PDB file of N, CA and C in Angstrom:
ATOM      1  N   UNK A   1      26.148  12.625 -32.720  1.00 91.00           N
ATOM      2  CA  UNK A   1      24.913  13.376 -32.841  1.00 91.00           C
ATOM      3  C   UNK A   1      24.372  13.655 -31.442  1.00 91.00           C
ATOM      4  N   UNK A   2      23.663  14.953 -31.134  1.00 97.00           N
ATOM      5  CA  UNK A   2      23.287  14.992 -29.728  1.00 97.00           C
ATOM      6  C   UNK A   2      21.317  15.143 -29.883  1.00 97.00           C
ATOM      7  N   UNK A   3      20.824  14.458 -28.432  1.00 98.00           N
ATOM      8  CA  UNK A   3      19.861  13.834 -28.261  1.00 98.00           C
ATOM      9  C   UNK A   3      19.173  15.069 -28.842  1.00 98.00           C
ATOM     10  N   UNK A   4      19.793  16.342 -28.032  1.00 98.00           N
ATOM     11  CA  UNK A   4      18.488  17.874 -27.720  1.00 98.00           C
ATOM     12  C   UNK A   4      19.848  18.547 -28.510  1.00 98.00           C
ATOM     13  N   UNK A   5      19.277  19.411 -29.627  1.00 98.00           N
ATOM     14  CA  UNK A   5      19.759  20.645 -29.426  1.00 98.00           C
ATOM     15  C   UNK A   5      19.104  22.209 -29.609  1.00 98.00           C
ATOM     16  N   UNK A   6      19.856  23.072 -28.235  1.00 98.00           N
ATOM     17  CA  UNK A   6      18.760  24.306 -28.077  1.00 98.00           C
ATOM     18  C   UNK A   6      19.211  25.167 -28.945  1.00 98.00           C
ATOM     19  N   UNK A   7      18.580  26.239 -29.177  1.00 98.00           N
ATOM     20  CA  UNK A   7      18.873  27.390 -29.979  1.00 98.00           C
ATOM     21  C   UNK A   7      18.088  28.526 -29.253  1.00 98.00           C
ATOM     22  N   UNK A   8      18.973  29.873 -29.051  1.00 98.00           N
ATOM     23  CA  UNK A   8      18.826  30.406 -28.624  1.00 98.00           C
ATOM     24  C   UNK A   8      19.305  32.223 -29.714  1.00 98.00           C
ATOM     25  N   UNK A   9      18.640  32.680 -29.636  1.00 98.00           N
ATOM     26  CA  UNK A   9      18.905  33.781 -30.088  1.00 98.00           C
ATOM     27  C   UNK A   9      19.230  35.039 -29.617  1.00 98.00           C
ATOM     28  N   UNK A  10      20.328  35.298 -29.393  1.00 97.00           N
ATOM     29  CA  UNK A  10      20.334  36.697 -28.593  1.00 97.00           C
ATOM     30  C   UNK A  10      20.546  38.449 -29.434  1.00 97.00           C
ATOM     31  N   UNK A  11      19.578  39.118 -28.882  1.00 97.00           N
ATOM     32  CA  UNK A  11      19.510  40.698 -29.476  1.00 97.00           C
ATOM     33  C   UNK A  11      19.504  41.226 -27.870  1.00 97.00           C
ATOM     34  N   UNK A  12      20.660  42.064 -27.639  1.00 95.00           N
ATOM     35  CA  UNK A  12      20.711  42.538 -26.378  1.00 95.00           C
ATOM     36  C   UNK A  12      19.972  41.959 -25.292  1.00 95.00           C
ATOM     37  N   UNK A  13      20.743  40.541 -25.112  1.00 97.00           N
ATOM     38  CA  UNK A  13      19.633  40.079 -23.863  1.00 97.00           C
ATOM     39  C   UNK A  13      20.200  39.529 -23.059  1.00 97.00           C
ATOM     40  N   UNK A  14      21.458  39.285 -23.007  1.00 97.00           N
ATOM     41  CA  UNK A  14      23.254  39.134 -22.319  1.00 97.00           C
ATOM     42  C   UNK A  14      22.539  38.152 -20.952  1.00 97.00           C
ATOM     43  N   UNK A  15      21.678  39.050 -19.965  1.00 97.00           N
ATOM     44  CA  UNK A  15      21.608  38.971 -18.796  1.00 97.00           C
ATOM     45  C   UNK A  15      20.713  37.293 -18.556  1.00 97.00           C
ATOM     46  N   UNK A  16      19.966  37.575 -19.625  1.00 98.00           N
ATOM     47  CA  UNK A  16      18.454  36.924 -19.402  1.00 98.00           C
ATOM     48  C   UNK A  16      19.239  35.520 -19.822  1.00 98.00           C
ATOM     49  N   UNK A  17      19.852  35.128 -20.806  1.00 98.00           N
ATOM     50  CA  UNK A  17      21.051  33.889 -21.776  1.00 98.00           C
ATOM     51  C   UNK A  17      21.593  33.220 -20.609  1.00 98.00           C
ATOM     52  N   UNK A  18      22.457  34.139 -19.623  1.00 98.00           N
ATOM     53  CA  UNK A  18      23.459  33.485 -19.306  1.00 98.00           C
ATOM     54  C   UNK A  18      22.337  33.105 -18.032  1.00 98.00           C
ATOM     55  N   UNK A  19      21.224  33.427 -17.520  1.00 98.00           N
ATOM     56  CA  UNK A  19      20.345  32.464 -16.692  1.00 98.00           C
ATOM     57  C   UNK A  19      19.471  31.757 -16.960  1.00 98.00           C
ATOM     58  N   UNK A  20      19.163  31.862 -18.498  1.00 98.00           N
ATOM     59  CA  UNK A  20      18.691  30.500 -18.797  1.00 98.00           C
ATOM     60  C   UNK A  20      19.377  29.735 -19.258  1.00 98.00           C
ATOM     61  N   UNK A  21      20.937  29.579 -19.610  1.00 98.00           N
ATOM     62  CA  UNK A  21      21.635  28.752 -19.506  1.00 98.00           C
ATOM     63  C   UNK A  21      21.974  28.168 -18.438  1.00 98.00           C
ATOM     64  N   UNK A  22      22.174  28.877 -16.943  1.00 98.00           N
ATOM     65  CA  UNK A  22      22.540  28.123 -15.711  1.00 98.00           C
ATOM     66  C   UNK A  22      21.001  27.696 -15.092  1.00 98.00           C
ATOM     67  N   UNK A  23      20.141  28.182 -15.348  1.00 98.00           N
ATOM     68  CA  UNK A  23      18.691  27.043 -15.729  1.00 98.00           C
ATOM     69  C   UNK A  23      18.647  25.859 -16.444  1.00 98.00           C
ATOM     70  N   UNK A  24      19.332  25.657 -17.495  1.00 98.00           N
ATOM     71  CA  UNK A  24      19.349  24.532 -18.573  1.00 98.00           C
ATOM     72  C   UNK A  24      20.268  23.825 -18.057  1.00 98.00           C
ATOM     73  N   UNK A  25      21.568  24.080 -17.773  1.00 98.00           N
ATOM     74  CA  UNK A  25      22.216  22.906 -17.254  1.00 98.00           C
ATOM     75  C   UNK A  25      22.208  22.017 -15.698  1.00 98.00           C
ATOM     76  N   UNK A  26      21.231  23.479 -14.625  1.00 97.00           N
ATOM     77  CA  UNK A  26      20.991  22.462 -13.674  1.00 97.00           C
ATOM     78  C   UNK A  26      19.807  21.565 -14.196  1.00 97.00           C
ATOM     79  N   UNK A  27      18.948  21.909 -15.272  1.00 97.00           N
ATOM     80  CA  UNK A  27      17.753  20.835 -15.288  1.00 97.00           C
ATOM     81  C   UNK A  27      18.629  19.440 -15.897  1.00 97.00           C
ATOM     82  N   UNK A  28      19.689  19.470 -16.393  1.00 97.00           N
ATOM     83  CA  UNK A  28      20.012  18.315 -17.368  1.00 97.00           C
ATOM     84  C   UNK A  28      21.024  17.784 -16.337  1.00 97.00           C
ATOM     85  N   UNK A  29      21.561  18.312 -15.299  1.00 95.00           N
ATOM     86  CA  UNK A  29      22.000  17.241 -14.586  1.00 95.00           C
ATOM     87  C   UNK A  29      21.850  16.152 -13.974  1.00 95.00           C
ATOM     88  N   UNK A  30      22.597  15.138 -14.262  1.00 95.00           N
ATOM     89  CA  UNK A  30      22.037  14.116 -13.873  1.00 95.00           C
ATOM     90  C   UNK A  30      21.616  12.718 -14.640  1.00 95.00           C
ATOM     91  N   UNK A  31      21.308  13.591 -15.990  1.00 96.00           N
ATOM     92  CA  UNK A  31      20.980  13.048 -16.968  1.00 96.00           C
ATOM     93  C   UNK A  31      21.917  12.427 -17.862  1.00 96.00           C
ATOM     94  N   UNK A  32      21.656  11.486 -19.000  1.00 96.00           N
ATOM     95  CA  UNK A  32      22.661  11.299 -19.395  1.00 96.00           C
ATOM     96  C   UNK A  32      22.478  11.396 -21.239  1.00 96.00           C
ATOM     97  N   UNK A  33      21.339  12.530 -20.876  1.00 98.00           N
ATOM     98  CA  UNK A  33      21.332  13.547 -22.392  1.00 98.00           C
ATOM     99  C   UNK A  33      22.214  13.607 -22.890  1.00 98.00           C
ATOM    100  N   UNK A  34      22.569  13.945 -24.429  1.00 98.00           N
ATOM    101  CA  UNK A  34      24.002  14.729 -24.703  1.00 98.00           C
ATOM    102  C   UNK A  34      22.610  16.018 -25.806  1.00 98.00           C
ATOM    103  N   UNK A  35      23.063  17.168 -24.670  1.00 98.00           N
ATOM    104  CA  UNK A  35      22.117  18.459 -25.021  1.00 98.00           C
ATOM    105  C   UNK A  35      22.796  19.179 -25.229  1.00 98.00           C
ATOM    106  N   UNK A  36      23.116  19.704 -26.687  1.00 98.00           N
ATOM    107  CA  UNK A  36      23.945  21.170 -26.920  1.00 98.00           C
ATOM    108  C   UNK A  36      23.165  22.175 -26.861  1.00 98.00           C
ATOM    109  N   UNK A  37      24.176  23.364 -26.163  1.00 98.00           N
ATOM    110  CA  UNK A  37      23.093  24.559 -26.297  1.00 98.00           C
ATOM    111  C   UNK A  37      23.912  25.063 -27.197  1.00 98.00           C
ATOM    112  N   UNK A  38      23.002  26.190 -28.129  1.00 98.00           N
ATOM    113  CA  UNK A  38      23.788  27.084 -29.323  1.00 98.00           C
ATOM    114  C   UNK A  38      23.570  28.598 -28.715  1.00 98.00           C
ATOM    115  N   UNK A  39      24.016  29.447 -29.085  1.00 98.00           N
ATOM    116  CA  UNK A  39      23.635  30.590 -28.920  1.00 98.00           C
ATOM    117  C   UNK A  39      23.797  31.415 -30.129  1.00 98.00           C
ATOM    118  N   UNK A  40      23.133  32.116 -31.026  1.00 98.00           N
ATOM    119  CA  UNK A  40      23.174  33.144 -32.126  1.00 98.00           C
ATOM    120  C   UNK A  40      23.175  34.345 -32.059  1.00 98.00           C
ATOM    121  N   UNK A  41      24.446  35.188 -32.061  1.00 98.00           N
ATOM    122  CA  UNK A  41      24.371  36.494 -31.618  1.00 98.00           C
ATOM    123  C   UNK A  41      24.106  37.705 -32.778  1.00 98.00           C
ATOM    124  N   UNK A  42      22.894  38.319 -32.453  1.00 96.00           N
ATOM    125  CA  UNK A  42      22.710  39.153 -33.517  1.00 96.00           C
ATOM    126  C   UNK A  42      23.060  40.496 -32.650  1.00 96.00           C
ATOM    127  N   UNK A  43      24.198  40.449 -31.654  1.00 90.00           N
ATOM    128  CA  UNK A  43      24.146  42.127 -31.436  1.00 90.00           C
ATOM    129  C   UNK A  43      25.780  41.460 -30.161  1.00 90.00           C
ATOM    130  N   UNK A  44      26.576  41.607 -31.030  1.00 90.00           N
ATOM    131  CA  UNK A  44      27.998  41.818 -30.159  1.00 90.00           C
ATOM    132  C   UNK A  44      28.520  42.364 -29.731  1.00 90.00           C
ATOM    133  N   UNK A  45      27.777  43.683 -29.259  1.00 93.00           N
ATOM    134  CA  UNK A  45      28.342  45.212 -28.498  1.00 93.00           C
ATOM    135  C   UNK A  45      27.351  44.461 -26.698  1.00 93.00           C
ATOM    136  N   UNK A  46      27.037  43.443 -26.735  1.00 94.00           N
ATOM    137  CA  UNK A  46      26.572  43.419 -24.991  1.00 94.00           C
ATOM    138  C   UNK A  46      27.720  42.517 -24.463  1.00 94.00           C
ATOM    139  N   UNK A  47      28.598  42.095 -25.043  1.00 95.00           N
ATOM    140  CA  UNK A  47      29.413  40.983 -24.434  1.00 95.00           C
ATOM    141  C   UNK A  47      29.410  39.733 -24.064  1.00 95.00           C
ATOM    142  N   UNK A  48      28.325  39.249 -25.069  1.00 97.00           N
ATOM    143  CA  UNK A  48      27.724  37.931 -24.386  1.00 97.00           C
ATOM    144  C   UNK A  48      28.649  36.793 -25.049  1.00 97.00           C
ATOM    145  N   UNK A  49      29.479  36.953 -25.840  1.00 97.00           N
ATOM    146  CA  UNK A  49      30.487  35.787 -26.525  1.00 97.00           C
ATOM    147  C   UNK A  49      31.715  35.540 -25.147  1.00 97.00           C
ATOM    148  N   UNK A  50      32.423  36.804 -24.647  1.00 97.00           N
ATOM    149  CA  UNK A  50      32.712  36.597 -23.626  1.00 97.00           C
ATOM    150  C   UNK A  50      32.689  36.153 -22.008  1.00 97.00           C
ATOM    151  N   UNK A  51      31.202  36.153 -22.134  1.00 97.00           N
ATOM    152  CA  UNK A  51      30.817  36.110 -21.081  1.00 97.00           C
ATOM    153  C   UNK A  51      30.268  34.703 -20.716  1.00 97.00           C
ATOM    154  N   UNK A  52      29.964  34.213 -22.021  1.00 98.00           N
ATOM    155  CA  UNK A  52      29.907  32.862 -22.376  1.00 98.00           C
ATOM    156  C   UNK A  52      31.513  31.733 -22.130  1.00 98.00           C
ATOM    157  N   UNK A  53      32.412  32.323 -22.713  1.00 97.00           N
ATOM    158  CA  UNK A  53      33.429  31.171 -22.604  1.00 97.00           C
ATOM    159  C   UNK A  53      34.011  31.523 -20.827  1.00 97.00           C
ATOM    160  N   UNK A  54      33.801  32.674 -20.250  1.00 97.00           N
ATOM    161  CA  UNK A  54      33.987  32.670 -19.054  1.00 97.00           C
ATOM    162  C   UNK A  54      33.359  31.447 -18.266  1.00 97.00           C
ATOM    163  N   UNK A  55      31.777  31.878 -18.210  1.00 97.00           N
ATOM    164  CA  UNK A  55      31.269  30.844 -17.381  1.00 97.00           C
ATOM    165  C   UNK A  55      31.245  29.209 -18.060  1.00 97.00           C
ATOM    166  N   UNK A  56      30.697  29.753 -19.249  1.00 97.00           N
ATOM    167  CA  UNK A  56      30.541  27.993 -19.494  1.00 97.00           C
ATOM    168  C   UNK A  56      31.870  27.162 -20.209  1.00 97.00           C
ATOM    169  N   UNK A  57      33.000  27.955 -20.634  1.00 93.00           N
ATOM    170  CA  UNK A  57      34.082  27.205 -20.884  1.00 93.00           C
ATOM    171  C   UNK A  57      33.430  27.334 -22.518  1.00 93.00           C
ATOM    172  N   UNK A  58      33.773  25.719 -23.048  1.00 93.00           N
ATOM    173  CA  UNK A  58      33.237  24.933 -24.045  1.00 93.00           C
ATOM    174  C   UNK A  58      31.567  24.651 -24.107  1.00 93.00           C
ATOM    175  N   UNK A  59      31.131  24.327 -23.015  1.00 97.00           N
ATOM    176  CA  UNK A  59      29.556  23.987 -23.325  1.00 97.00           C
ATOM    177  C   UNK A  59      28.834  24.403 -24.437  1.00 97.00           C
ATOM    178  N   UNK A  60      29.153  25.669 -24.689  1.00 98.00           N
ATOM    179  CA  UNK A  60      27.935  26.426 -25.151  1.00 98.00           C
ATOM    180  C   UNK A  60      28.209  26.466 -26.460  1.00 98.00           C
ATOM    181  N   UNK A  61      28.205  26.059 -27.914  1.00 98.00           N
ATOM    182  CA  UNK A  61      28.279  26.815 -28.921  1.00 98.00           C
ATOM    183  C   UNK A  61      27.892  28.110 -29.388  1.00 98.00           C
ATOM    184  N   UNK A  62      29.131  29.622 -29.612  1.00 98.00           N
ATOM    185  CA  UNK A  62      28.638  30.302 -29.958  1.00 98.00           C
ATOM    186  C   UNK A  62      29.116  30.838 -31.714  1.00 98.00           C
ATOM    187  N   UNK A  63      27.926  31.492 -32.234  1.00 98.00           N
ATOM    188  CA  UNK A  63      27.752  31.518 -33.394  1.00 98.00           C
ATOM    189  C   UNK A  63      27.367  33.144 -33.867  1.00 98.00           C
ATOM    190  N   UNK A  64      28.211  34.236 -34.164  1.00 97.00           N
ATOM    191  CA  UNK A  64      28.466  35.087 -34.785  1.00 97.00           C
ATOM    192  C   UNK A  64      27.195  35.485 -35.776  1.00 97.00           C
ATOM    193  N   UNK A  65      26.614  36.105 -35.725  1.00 97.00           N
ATOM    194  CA  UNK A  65      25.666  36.584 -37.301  1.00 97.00           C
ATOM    195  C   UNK A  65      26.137  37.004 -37.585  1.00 97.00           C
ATOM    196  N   UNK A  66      26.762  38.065 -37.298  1.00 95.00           N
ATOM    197  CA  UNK A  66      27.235  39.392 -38.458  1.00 95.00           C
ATOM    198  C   UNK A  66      26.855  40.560 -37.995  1.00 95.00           C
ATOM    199  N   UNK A  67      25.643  40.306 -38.086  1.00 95.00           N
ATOM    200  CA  UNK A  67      24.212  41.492 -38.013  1.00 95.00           C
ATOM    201  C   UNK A  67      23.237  40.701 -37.171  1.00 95.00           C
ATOM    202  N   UNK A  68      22.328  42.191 -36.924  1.00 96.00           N
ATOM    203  CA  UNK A  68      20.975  41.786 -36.838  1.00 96.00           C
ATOM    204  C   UNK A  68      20.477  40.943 -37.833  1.00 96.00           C
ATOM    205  N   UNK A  69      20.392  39.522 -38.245  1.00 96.00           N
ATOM    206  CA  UNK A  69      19.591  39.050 -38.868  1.00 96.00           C
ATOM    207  C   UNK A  69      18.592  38.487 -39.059  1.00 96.00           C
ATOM    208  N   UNK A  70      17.805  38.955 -37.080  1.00 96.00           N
ATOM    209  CA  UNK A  70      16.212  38.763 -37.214  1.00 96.00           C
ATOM    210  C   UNK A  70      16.202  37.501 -36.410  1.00 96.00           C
ATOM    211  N   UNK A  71      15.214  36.882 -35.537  1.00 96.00           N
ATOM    212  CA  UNK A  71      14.902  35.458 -35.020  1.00 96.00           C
ATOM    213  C   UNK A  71      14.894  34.480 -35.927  1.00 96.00           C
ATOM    214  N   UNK A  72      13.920  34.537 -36.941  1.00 97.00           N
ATOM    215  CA  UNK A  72      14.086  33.183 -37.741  1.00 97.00           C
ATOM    216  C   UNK A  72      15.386  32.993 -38.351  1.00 97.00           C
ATOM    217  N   UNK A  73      16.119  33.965 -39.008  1.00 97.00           N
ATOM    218  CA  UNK A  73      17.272  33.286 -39.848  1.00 97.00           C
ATOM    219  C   UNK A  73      18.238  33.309 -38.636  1.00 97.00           C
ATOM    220  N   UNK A  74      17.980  33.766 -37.496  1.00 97.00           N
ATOM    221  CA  UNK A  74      19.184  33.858 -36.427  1.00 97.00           C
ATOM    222  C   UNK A  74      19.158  32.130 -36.112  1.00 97.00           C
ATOM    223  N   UNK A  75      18.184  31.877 -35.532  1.00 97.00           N
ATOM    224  CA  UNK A  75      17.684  30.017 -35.605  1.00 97.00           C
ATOM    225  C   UNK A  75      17.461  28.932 -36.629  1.00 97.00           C
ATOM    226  N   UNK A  76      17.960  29.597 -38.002  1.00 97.00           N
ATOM    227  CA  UNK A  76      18.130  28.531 -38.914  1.00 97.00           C
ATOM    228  C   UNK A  76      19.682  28.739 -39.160  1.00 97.00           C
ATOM    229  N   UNK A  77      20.318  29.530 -38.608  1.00 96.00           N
ATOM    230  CA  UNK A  77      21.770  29.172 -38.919  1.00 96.00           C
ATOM    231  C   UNK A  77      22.164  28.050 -38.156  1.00 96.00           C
ATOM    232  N   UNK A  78      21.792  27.842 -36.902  1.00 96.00           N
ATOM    233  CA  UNK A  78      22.379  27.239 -35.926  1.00 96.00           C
ATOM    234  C   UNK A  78      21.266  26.064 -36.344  1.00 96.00           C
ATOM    235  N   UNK A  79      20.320  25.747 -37.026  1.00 96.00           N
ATOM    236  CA  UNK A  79      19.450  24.586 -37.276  1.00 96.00           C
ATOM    237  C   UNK A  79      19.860  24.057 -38.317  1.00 96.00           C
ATOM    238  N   UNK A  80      20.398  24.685 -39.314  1.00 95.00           N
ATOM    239  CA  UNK A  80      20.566  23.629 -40.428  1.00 95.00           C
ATOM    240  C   UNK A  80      21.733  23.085 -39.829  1.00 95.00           C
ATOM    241  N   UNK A  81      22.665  23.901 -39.070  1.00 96.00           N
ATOM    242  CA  UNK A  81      24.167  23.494 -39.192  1.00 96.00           C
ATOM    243  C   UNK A  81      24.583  21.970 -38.151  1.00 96.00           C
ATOM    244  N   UNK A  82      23.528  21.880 -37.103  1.00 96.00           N
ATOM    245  CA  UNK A  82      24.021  20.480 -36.358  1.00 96.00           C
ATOM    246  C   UNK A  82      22.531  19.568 -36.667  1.00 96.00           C
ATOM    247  N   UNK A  83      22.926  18.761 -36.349  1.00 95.00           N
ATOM    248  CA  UNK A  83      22.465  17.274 -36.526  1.00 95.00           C
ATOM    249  C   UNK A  83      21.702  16.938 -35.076  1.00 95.00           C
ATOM    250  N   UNK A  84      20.816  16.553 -34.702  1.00 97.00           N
ATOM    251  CA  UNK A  84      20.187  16.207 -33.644  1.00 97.00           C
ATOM    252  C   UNK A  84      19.022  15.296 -33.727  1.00 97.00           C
ATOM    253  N   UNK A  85      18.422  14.486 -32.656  1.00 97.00           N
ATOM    254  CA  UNK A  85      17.304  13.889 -32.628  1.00 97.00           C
ATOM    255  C   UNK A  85      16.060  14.665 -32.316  1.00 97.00           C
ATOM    256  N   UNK A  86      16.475  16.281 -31.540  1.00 98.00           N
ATOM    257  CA  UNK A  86      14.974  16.485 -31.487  1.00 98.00           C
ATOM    258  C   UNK A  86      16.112  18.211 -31.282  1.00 98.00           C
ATOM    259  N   UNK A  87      15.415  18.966 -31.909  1.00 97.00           N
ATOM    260  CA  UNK A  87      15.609  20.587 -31.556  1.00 97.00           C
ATOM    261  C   UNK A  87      14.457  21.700 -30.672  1.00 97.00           C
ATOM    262  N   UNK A  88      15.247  22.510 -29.993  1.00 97.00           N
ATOM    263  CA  UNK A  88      14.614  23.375 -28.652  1.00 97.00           C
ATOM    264  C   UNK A  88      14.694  24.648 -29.128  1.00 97.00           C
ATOM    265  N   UNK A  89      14.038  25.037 -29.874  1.00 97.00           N
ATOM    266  CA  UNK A  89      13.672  26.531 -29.776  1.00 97.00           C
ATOM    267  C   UNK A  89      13.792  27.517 -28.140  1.00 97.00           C
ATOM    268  N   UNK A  90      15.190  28.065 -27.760  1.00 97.00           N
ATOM    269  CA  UNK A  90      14.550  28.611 -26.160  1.00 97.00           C
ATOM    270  C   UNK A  90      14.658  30.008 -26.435  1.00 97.00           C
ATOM    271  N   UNK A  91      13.716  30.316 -25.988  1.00 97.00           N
ATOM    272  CA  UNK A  91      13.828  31.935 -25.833  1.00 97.00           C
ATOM    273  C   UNK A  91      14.678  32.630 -24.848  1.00 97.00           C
ATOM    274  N   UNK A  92      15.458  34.022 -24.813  1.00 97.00           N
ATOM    275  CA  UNK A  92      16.230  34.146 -23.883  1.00 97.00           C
ATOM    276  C   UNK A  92      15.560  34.168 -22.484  1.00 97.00           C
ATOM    277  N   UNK A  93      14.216  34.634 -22.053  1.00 97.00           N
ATOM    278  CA  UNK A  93      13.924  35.074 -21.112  1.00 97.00           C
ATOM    279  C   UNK A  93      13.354  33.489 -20.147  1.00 97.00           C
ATOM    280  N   UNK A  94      13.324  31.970 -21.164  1.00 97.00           N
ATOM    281  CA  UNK A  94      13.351  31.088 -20.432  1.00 97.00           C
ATOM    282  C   UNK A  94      14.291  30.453 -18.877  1.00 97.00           C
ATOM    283  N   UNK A  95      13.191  29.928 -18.524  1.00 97.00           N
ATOM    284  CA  UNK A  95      14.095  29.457 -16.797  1.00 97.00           C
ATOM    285  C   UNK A  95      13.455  28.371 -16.526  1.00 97.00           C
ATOM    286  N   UNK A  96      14.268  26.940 -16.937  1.00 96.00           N
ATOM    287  CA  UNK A  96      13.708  26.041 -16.220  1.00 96.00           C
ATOM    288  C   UNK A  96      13.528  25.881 -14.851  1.00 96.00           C
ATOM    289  N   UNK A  97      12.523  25.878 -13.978  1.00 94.00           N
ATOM    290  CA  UNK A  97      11.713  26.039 -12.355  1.00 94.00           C
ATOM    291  C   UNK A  97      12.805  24.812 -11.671  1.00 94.00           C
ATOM    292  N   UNK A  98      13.398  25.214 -10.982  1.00 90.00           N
ATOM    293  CA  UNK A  98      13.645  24.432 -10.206  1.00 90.00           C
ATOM    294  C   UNK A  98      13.307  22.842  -8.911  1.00 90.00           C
ATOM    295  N   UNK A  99      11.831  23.589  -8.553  1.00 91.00           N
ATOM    296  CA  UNK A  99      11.257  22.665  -7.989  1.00 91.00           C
ATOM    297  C   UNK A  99      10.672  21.529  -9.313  1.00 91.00           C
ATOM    298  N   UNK A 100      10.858  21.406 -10.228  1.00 91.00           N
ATOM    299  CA  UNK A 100      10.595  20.857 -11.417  1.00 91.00           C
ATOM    300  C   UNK A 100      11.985  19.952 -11.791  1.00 91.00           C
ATOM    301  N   UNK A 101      12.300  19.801 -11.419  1.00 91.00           N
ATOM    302  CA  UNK A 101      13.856  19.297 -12.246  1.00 91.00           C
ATOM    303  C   UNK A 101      13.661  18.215 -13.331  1.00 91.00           C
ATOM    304  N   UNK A 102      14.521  18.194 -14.731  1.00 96.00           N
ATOM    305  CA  UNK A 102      14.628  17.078 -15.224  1.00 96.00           C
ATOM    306  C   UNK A 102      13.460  17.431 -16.672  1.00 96.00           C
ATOM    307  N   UNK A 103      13.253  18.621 -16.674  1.00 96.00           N
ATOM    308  CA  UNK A 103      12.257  19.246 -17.755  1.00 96.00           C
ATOM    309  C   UNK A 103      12.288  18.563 -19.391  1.00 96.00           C
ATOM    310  N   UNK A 104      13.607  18.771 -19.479  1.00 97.00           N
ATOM    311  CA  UNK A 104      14.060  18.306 -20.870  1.00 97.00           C
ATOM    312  C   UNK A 104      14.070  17.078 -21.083  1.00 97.00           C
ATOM    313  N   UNK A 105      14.479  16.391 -19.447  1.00 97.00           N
ATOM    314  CA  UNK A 105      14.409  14.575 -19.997  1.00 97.00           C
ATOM    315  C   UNK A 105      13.340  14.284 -20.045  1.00 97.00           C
ATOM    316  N   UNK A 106      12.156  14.642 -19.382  1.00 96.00           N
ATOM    317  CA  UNK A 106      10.672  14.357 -19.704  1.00 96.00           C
ATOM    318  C   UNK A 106      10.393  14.645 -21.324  1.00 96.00           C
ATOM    319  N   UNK A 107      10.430  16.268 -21.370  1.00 95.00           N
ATOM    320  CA  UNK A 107      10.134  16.496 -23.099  1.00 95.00           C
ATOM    321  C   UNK A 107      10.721  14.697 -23.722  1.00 95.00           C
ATOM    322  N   UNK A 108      12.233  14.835 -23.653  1.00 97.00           N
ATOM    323  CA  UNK A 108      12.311  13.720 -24.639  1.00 97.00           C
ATOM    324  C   UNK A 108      11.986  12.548 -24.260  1.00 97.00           C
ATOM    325  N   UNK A 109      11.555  12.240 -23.227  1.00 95.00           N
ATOM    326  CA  UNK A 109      10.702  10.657 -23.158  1.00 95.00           C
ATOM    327  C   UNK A 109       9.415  11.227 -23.469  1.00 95.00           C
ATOM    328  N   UNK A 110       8.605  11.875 -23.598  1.00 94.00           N
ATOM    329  CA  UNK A 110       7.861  12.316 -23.907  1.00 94.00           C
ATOM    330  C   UNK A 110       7.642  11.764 -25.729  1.00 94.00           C
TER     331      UNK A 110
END
């Protein structure tokens, strides 16, 4: 089971994902979280499934809609389906601040 898991929804937002993902994993370095990120693609004409196993390899779970099927059911596919101690709603246009580090391990001692 993992400590955090994020969910992320993408509708043409390719650019904004893949830097708040390299936001999310410098904040969790270090740590000894086990934080999955998900990603839900409601629009597979921007390339973001590819562009995903490029940079992040494995890290990232990605998850197919189909369709446009909207934010909420885009984030309850990827919510019912894993198991976690605490879930992260992130929006694409999030960026954990750098001079901040360690964002998420606070949330969960928090």
């Amino acid at each position: 089971m993992h400590d955090i898991l994020t969910v992320t929804v993408n509708f043409k937002m390719r650019e904004k994902i893949l830097e708040m993902l390299r936001s999310l994993f410098s904040d969790i370095e270090g740590t000894h979280l086990k934080v999955q990120p998900v990603i839900v693609d409601n629009d597979r004409a921007d390339g973001l499934e590819d562009a995903l196993k490029k940079e992040f390899n494995s890290k990232v779970i990605y998850i197919d809609a189909g369709a446009n099927v909207g934010f909420a059911h885009g984030n309850n596919l990827a919510l019912k389906k894993f198991d976690a101690t605490y879930y992260f709603v992130a929006n694409p246009d999030l960026v954990f601040i750098k001079d901040q580090p360690r964002t998420i391990e606070r949330l969960y001692q928090f």
